[in-house]
PDB file of C-alpha atoms in Angstrom:
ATOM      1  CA  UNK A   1      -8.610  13.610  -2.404  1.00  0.00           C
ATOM      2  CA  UNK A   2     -10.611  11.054  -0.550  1.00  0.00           C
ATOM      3  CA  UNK A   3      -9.798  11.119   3.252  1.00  0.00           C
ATOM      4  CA  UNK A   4     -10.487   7.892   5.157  1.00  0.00           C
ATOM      5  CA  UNK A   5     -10.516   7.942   9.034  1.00  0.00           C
ATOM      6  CA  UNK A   6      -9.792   4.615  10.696  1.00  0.00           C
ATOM      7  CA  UNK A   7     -10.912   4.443  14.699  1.00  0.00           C
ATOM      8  CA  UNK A   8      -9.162   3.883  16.512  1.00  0.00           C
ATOM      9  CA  UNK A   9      -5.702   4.641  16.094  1.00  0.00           C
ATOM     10  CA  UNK A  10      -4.917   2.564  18.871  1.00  0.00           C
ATOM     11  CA  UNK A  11      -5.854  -0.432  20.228  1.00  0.00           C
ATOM     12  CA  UNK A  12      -4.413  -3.140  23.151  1.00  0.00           C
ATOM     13  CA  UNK A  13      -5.670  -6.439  23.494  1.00  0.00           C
ATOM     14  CA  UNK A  14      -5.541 -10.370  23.989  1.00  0.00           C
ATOM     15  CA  UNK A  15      -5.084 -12.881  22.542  1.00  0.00           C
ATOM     16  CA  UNK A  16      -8.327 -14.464  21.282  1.00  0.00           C
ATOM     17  CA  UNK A  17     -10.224 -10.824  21.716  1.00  0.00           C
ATOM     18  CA  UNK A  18     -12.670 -10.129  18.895  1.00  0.00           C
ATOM     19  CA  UNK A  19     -11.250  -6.947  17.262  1.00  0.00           C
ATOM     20  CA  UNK A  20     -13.087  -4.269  15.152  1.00  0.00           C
ATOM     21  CA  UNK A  21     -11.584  -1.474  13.144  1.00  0.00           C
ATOM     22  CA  UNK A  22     -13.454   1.132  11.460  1.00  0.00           C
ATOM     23  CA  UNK A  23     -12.644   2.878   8.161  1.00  0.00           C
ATOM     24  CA  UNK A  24     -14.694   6.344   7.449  1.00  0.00           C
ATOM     25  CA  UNK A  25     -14.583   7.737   4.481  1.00  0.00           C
ATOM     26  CA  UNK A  26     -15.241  11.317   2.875  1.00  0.00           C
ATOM     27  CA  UNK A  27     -17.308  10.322   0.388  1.00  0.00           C
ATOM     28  CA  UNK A  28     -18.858   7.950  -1.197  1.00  0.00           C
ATOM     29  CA  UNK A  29     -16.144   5.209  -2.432  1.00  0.00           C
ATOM     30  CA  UNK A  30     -18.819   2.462  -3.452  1.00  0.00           C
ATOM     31  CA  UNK A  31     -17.183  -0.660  -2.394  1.00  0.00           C
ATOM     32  CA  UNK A  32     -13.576   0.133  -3.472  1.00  0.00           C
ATOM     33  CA  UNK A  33     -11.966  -0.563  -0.214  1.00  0.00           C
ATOM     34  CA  UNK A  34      -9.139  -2.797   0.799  1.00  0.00           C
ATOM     35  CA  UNK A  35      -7.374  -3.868   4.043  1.00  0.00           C
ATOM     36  CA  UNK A  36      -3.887  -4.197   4.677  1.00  0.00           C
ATOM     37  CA  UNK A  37      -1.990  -5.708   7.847  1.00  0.00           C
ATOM     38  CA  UNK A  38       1.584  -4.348   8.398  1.00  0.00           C
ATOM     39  CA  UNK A  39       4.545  -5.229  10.777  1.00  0.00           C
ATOM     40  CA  UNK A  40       7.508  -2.808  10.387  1.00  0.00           C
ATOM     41  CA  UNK A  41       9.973  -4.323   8.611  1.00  0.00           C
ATOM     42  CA  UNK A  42       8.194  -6.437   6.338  1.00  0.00           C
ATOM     43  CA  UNK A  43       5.979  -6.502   3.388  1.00  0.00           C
ATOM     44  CA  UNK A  44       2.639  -5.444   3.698  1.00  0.00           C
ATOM     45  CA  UNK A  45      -0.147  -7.981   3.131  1.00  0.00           C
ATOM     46  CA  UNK A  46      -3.742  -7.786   1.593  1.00  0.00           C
ATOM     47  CA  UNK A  47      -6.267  -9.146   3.747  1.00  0.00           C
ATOM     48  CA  UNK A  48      -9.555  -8.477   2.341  1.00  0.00           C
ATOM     49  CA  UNK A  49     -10.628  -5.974  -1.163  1.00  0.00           C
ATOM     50  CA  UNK A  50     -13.865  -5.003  -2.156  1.00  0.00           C
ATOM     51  CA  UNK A  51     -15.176  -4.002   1.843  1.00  0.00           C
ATOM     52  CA  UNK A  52     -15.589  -8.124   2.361  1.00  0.00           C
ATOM     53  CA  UNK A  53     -13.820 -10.366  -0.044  1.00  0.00           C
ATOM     54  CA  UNK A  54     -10.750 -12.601   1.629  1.00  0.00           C
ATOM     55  CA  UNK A  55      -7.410 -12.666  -0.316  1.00  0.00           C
ATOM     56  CA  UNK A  56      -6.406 -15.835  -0.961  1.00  0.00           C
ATOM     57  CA  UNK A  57      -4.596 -17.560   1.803  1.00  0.00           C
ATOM     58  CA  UNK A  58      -5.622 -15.281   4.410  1.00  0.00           C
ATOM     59  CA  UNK A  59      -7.216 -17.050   7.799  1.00  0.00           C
ATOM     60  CA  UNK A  60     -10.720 -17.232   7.728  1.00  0.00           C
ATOM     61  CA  UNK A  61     -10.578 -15.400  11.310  1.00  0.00           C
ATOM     62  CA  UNK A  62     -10.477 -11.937   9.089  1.00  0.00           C
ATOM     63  CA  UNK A  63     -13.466 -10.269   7.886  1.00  0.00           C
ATOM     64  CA  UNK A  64     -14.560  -7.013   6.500  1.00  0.00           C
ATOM     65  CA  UNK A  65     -17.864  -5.358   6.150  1.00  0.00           C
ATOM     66  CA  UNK A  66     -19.666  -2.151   5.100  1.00  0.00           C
ATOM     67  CA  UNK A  67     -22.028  -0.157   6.576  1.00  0.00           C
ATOM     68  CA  UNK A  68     -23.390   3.214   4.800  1.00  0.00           C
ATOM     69  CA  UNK A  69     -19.563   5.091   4.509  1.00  0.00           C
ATOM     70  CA  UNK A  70     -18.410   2.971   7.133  1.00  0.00           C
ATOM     71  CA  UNK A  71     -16.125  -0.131   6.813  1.00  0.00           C
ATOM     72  CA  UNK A  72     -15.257  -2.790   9.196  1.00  0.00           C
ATOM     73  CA  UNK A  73     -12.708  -4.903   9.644  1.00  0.00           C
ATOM     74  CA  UNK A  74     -13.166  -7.870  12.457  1.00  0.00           C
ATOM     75  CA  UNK A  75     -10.914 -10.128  13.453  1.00  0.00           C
ATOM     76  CA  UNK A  76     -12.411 -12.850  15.109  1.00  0.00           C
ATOM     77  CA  UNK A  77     -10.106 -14.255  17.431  1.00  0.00           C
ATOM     78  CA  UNK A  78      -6.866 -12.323  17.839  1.00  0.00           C
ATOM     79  CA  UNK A  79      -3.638 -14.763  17.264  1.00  0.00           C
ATOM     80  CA  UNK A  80      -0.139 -13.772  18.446  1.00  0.00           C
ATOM     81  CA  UNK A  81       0.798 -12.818  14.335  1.00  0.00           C
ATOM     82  CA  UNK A  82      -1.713 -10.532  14.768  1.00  0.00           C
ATOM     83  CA  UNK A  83      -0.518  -7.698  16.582  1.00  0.00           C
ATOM     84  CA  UNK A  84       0.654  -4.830  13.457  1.00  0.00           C
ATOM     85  CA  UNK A  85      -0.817  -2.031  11.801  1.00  0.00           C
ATOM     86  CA  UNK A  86      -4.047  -2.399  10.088  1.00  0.00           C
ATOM     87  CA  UNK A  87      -4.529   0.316   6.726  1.00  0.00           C
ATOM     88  CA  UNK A  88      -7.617   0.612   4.882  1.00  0.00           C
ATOM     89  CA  UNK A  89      -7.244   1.808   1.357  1.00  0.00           C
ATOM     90  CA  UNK A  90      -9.424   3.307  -1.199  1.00  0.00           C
ATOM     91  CA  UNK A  91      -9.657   3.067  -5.120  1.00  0.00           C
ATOM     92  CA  UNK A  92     -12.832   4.711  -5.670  1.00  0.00           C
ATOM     93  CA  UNK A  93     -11.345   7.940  -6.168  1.00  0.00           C
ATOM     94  CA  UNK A  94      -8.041   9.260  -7.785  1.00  0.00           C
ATOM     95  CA  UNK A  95      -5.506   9.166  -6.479  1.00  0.00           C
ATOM     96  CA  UNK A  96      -5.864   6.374  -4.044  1.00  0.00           C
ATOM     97  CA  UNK A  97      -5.330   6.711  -0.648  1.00  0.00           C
ATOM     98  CA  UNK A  98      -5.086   5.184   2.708  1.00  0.00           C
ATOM     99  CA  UNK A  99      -6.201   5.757   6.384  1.00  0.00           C
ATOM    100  CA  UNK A 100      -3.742   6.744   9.293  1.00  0.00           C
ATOM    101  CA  UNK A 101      -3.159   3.335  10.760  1.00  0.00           C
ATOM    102  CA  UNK A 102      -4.483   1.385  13.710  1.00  0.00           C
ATOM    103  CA  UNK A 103      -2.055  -0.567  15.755  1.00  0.00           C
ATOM    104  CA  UNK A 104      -2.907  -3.546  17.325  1.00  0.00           C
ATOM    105  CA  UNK A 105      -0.958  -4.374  20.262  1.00  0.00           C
ATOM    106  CA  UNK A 106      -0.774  -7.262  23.034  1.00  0.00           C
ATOM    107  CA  UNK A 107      -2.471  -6.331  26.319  1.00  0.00           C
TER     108      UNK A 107
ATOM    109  CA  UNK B   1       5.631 -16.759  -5.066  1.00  0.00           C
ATOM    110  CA  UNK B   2       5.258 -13.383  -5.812  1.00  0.00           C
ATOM    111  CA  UNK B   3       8.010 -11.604  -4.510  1.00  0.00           C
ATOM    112  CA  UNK B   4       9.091  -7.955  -5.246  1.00  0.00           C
ATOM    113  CA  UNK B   5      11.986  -6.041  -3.761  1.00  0.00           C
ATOM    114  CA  UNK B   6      13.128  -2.434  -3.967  1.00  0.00           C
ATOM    115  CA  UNK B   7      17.000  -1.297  -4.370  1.00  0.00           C
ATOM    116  CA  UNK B   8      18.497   2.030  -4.415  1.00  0.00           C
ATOM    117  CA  UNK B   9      20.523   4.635  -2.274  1.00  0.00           C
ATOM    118  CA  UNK B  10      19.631   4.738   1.410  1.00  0.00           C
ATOM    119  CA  UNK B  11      21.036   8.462   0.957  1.00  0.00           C
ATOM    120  CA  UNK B  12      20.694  11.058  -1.231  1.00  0.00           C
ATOM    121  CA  UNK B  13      21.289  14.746  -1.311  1.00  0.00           C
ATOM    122  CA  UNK B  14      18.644  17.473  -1.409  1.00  0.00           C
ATOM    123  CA  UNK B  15      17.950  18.726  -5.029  1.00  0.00           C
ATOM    124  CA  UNK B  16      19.130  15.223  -6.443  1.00  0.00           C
ATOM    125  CA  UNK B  17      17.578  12.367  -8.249  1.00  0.00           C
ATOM    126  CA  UNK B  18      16.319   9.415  -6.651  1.00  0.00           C
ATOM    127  CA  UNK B  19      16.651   6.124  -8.512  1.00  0.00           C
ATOM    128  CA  UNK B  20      14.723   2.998  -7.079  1.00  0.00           C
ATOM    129  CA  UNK B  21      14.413  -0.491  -8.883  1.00  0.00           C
ATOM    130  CA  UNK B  22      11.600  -2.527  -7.550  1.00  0.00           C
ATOM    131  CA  UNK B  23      13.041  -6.456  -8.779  1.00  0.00           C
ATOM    132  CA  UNK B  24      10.345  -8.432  -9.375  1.00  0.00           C
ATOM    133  CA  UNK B  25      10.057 -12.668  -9.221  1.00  0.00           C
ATOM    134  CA  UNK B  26       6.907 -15.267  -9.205  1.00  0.00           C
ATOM    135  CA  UNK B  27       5.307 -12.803 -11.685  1.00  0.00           C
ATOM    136  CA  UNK B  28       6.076 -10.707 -15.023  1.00  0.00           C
ATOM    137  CA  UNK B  29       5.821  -7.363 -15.737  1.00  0.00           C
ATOM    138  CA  UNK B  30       4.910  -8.049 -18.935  1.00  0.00           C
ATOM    139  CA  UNK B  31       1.916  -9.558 -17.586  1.00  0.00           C
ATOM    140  CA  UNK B  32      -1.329  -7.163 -18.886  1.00  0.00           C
ATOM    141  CA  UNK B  33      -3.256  -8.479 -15.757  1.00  0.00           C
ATOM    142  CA  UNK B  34      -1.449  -6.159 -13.167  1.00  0.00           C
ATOM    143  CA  UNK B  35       0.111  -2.545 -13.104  1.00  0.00           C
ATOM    144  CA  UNK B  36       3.245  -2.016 -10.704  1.00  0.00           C
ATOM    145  CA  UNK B  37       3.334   0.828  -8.462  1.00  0.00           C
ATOM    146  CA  UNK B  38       5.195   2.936  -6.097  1.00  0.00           C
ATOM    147  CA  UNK B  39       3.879   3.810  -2.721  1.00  0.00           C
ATOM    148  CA  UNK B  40       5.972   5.800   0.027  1.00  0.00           C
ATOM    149  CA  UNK B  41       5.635   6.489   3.852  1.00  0.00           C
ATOM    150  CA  UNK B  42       7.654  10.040   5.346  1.00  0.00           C
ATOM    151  CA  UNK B  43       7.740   9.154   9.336  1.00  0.00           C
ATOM    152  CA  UNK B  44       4.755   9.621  11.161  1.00  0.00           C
ATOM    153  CA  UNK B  45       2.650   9.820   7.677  1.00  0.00           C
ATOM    154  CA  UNK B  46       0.147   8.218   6.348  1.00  0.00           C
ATOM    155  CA  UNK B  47       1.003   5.603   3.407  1.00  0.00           C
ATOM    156  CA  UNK B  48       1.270   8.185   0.186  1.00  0.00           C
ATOM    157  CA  UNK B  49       1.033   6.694  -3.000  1.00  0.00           C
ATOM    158  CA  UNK B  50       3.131   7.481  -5.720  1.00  0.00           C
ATOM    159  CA  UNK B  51       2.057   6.567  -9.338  1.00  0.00           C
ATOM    160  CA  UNK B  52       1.910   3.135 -11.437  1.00  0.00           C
ATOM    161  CA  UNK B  53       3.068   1.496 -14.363  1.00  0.00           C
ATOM    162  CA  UNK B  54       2.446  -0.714 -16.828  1.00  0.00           C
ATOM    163  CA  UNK B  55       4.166  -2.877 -18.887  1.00  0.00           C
ATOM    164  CA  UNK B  56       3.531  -0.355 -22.704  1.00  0.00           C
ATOM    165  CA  UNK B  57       4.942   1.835 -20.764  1.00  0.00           C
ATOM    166  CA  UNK B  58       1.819   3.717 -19.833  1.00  0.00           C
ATOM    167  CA  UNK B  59       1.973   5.696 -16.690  1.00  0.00           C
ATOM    168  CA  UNK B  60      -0.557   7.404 -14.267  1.00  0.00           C
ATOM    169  CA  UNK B  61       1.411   9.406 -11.456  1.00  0.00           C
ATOM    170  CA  UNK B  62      -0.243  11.178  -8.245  1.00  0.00           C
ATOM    171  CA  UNK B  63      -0.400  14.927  -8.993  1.00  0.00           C
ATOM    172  CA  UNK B  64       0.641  16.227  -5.951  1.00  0.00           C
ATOM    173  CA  UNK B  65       4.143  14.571  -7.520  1.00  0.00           C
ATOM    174  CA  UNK B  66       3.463  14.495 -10.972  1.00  0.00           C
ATOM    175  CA  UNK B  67       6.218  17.052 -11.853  1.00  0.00           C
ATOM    176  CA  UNK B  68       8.950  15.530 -10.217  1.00  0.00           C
ATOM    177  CA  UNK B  69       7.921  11.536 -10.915  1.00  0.00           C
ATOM    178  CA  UNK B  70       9.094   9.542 -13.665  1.00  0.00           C
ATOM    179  CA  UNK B  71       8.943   5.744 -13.792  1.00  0.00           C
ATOM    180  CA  UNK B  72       9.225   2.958 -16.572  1.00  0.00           C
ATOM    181  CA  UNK B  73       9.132  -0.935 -16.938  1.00  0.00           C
ATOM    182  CA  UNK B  74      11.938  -3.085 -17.965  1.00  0.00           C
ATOM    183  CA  UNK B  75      10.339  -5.941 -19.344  1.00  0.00           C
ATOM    184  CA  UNK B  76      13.762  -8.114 -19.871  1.00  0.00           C
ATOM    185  CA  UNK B  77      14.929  -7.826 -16.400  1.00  0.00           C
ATOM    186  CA  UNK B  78      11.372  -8.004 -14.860  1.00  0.00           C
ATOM    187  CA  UNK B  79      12.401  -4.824 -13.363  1.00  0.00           C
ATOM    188  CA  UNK B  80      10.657  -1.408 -12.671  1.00  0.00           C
ATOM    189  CA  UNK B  81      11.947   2.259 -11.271  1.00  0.00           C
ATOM    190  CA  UNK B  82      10.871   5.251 -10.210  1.00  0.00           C
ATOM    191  CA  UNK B  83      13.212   8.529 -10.486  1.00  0.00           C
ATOM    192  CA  UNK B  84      11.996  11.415  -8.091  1.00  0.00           C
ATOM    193  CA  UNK B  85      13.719  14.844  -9.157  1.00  0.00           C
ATOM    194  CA  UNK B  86      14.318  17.795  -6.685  1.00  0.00           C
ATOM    195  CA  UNK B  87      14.410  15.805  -3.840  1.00  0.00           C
ATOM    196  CA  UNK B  88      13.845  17.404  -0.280  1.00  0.00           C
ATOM    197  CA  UNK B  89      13.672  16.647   2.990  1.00  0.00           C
ATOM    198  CA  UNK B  90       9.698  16.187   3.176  1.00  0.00           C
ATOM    199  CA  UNK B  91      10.541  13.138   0.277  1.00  0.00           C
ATOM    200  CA  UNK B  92      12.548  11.128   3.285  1.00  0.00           C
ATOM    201  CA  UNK B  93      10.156   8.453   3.706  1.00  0.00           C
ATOM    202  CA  UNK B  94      10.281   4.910   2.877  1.00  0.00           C
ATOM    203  CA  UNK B  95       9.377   3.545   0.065  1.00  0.00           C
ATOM    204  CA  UNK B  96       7.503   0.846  -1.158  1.00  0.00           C
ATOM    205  CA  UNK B  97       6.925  -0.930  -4.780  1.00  0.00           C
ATOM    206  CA  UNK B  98       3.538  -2.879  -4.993  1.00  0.00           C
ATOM    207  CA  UNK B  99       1.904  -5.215  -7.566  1.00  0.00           C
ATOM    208  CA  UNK B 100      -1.735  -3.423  -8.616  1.00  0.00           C
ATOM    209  CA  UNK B 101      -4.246  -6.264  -9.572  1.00  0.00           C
ATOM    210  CA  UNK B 102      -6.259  -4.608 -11.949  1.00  0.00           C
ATOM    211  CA  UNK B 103      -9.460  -6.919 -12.337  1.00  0.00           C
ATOM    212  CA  UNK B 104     -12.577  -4.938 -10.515  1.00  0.00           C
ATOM    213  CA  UNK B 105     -11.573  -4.479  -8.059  1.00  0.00           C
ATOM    214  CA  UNK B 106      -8.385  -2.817  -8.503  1.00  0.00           C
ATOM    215  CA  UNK B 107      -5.772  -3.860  -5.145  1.00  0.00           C
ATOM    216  CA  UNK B 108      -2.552  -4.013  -4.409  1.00  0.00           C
ATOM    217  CA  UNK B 109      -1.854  -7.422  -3.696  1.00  0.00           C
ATOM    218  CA  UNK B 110       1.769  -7.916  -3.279  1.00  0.00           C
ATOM    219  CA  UNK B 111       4.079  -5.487  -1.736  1.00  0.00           C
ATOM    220  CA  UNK B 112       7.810  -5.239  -0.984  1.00  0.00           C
ATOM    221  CA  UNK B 113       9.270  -4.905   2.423  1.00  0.00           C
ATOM    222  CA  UNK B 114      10.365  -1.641   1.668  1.00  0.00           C
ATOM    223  CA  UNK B 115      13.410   0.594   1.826  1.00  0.00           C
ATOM    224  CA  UNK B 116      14.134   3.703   3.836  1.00  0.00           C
ATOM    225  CA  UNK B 117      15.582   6.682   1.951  1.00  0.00           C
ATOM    226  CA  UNK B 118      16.843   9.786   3.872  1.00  0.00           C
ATOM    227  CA  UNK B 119      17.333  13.250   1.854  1.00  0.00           C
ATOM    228  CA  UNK B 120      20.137  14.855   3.673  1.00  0.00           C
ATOM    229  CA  UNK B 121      23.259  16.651   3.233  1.00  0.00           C
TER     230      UNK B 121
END
């Protein structure tokens, strides 16, 4: 299986910090790689697919990127909704899987 | 609005059946566009996913599970399930069903809230 790494697992700050999490993965996974933001309790919810494109509906302050195996996701200016657990995901290889987590919390 | 929501026992016994129904509204199973899918979380654990669905009937399940994993599509109730055999503690988790858009690339783009199920005597 494909193991992806997000750094780091942890992560306190403000509101209006720019944030970056990193996804790492095993192997080569082309640009199969999606971001999810998750407060316990609720749904899930997409935020970006394909390392950079925006699901619909989601605030222009989230952005993802892709560097060699690396992914990033940035979020520009943190807003109070904000604070949850970020997963990447992979569907490159089978079966798909996801990173450990990073949580976001307030500072 | 694409909504989904999962139902089932909170409890079940060890070497039992689980039987989740993932109730879906704002889309249709019977839609070709999307498979529906399964995903689960034991405490402390990474997100583990389980399998999809899609509306023939076709399945694809995780091998790690793929014994014990059987799930199917109700296309008149807009319902699907997942039945986990032999259950064990390690399958306490909770558990999620999830809308897979298919188009390249593949993502799962709606998600219930989830429900916790505990294996325990």
């Amino acid at each position: 299986d494909i193991q992806l790494t997000q750094s780091p697992s942890f992560l306190s700050a403000s509101v209006g910090d720019r944030v970056t999490i990193t996804c790492r993965a095993s192997q080569g996974i082309d640009s199969y790689l999606a971001w999810y933001h998750h407060k316990p309790g609720k749904a899930p919810k997409l935020l970006i697919y394909a390392a950079s494109t925006l699901q619909s509906g989601v605030p222009s302050r989230f952005s993802g990127s892709e560097f060699g195996p690396e992914f990033t996701l940035t979020i520009s200016s943190l807003q109070p909704e904000d604070f949850a657990i970020y997963y990447c995901q992979q569907f490159s290889g089978y079966p798909p899987t996801f990173g450990q987590g990073t949580k976001v919390e307030i500072k | 609005q694409v909504q989904l929501r999962e139902s089932g026992p909170g409890l079940v016994k060890p070497s039992e059946t689980l039987s989740l129904t993932c109730t879906v509204s704002g889309s249709s199973v019977s839609s070709g566009s999307y498979y529906w899918t399964w995903i689960r979380q034991p405490p402390g654990k990474r997100l583990e996913w389980l399998g999809y669905v899609y509306y023939s009937g076709s399945t694809n399940y995780n091998p790690s599970l793929k014994s014990r994993v059987t799930m199917s599509v109700d296309t008149a109730k807009n319902q699907f399930s997942l039945k986990l055999r032999s259950l064990s503690a390690a399958d306490t988790a909770v558990y999620y069903c999830a809308r897979v858009a298919w188009e390249l690339p593949p993502r799962f783009d709606y998600w219930g809230q989830g429900m916790l199920v505990t294996v325990s005597s």
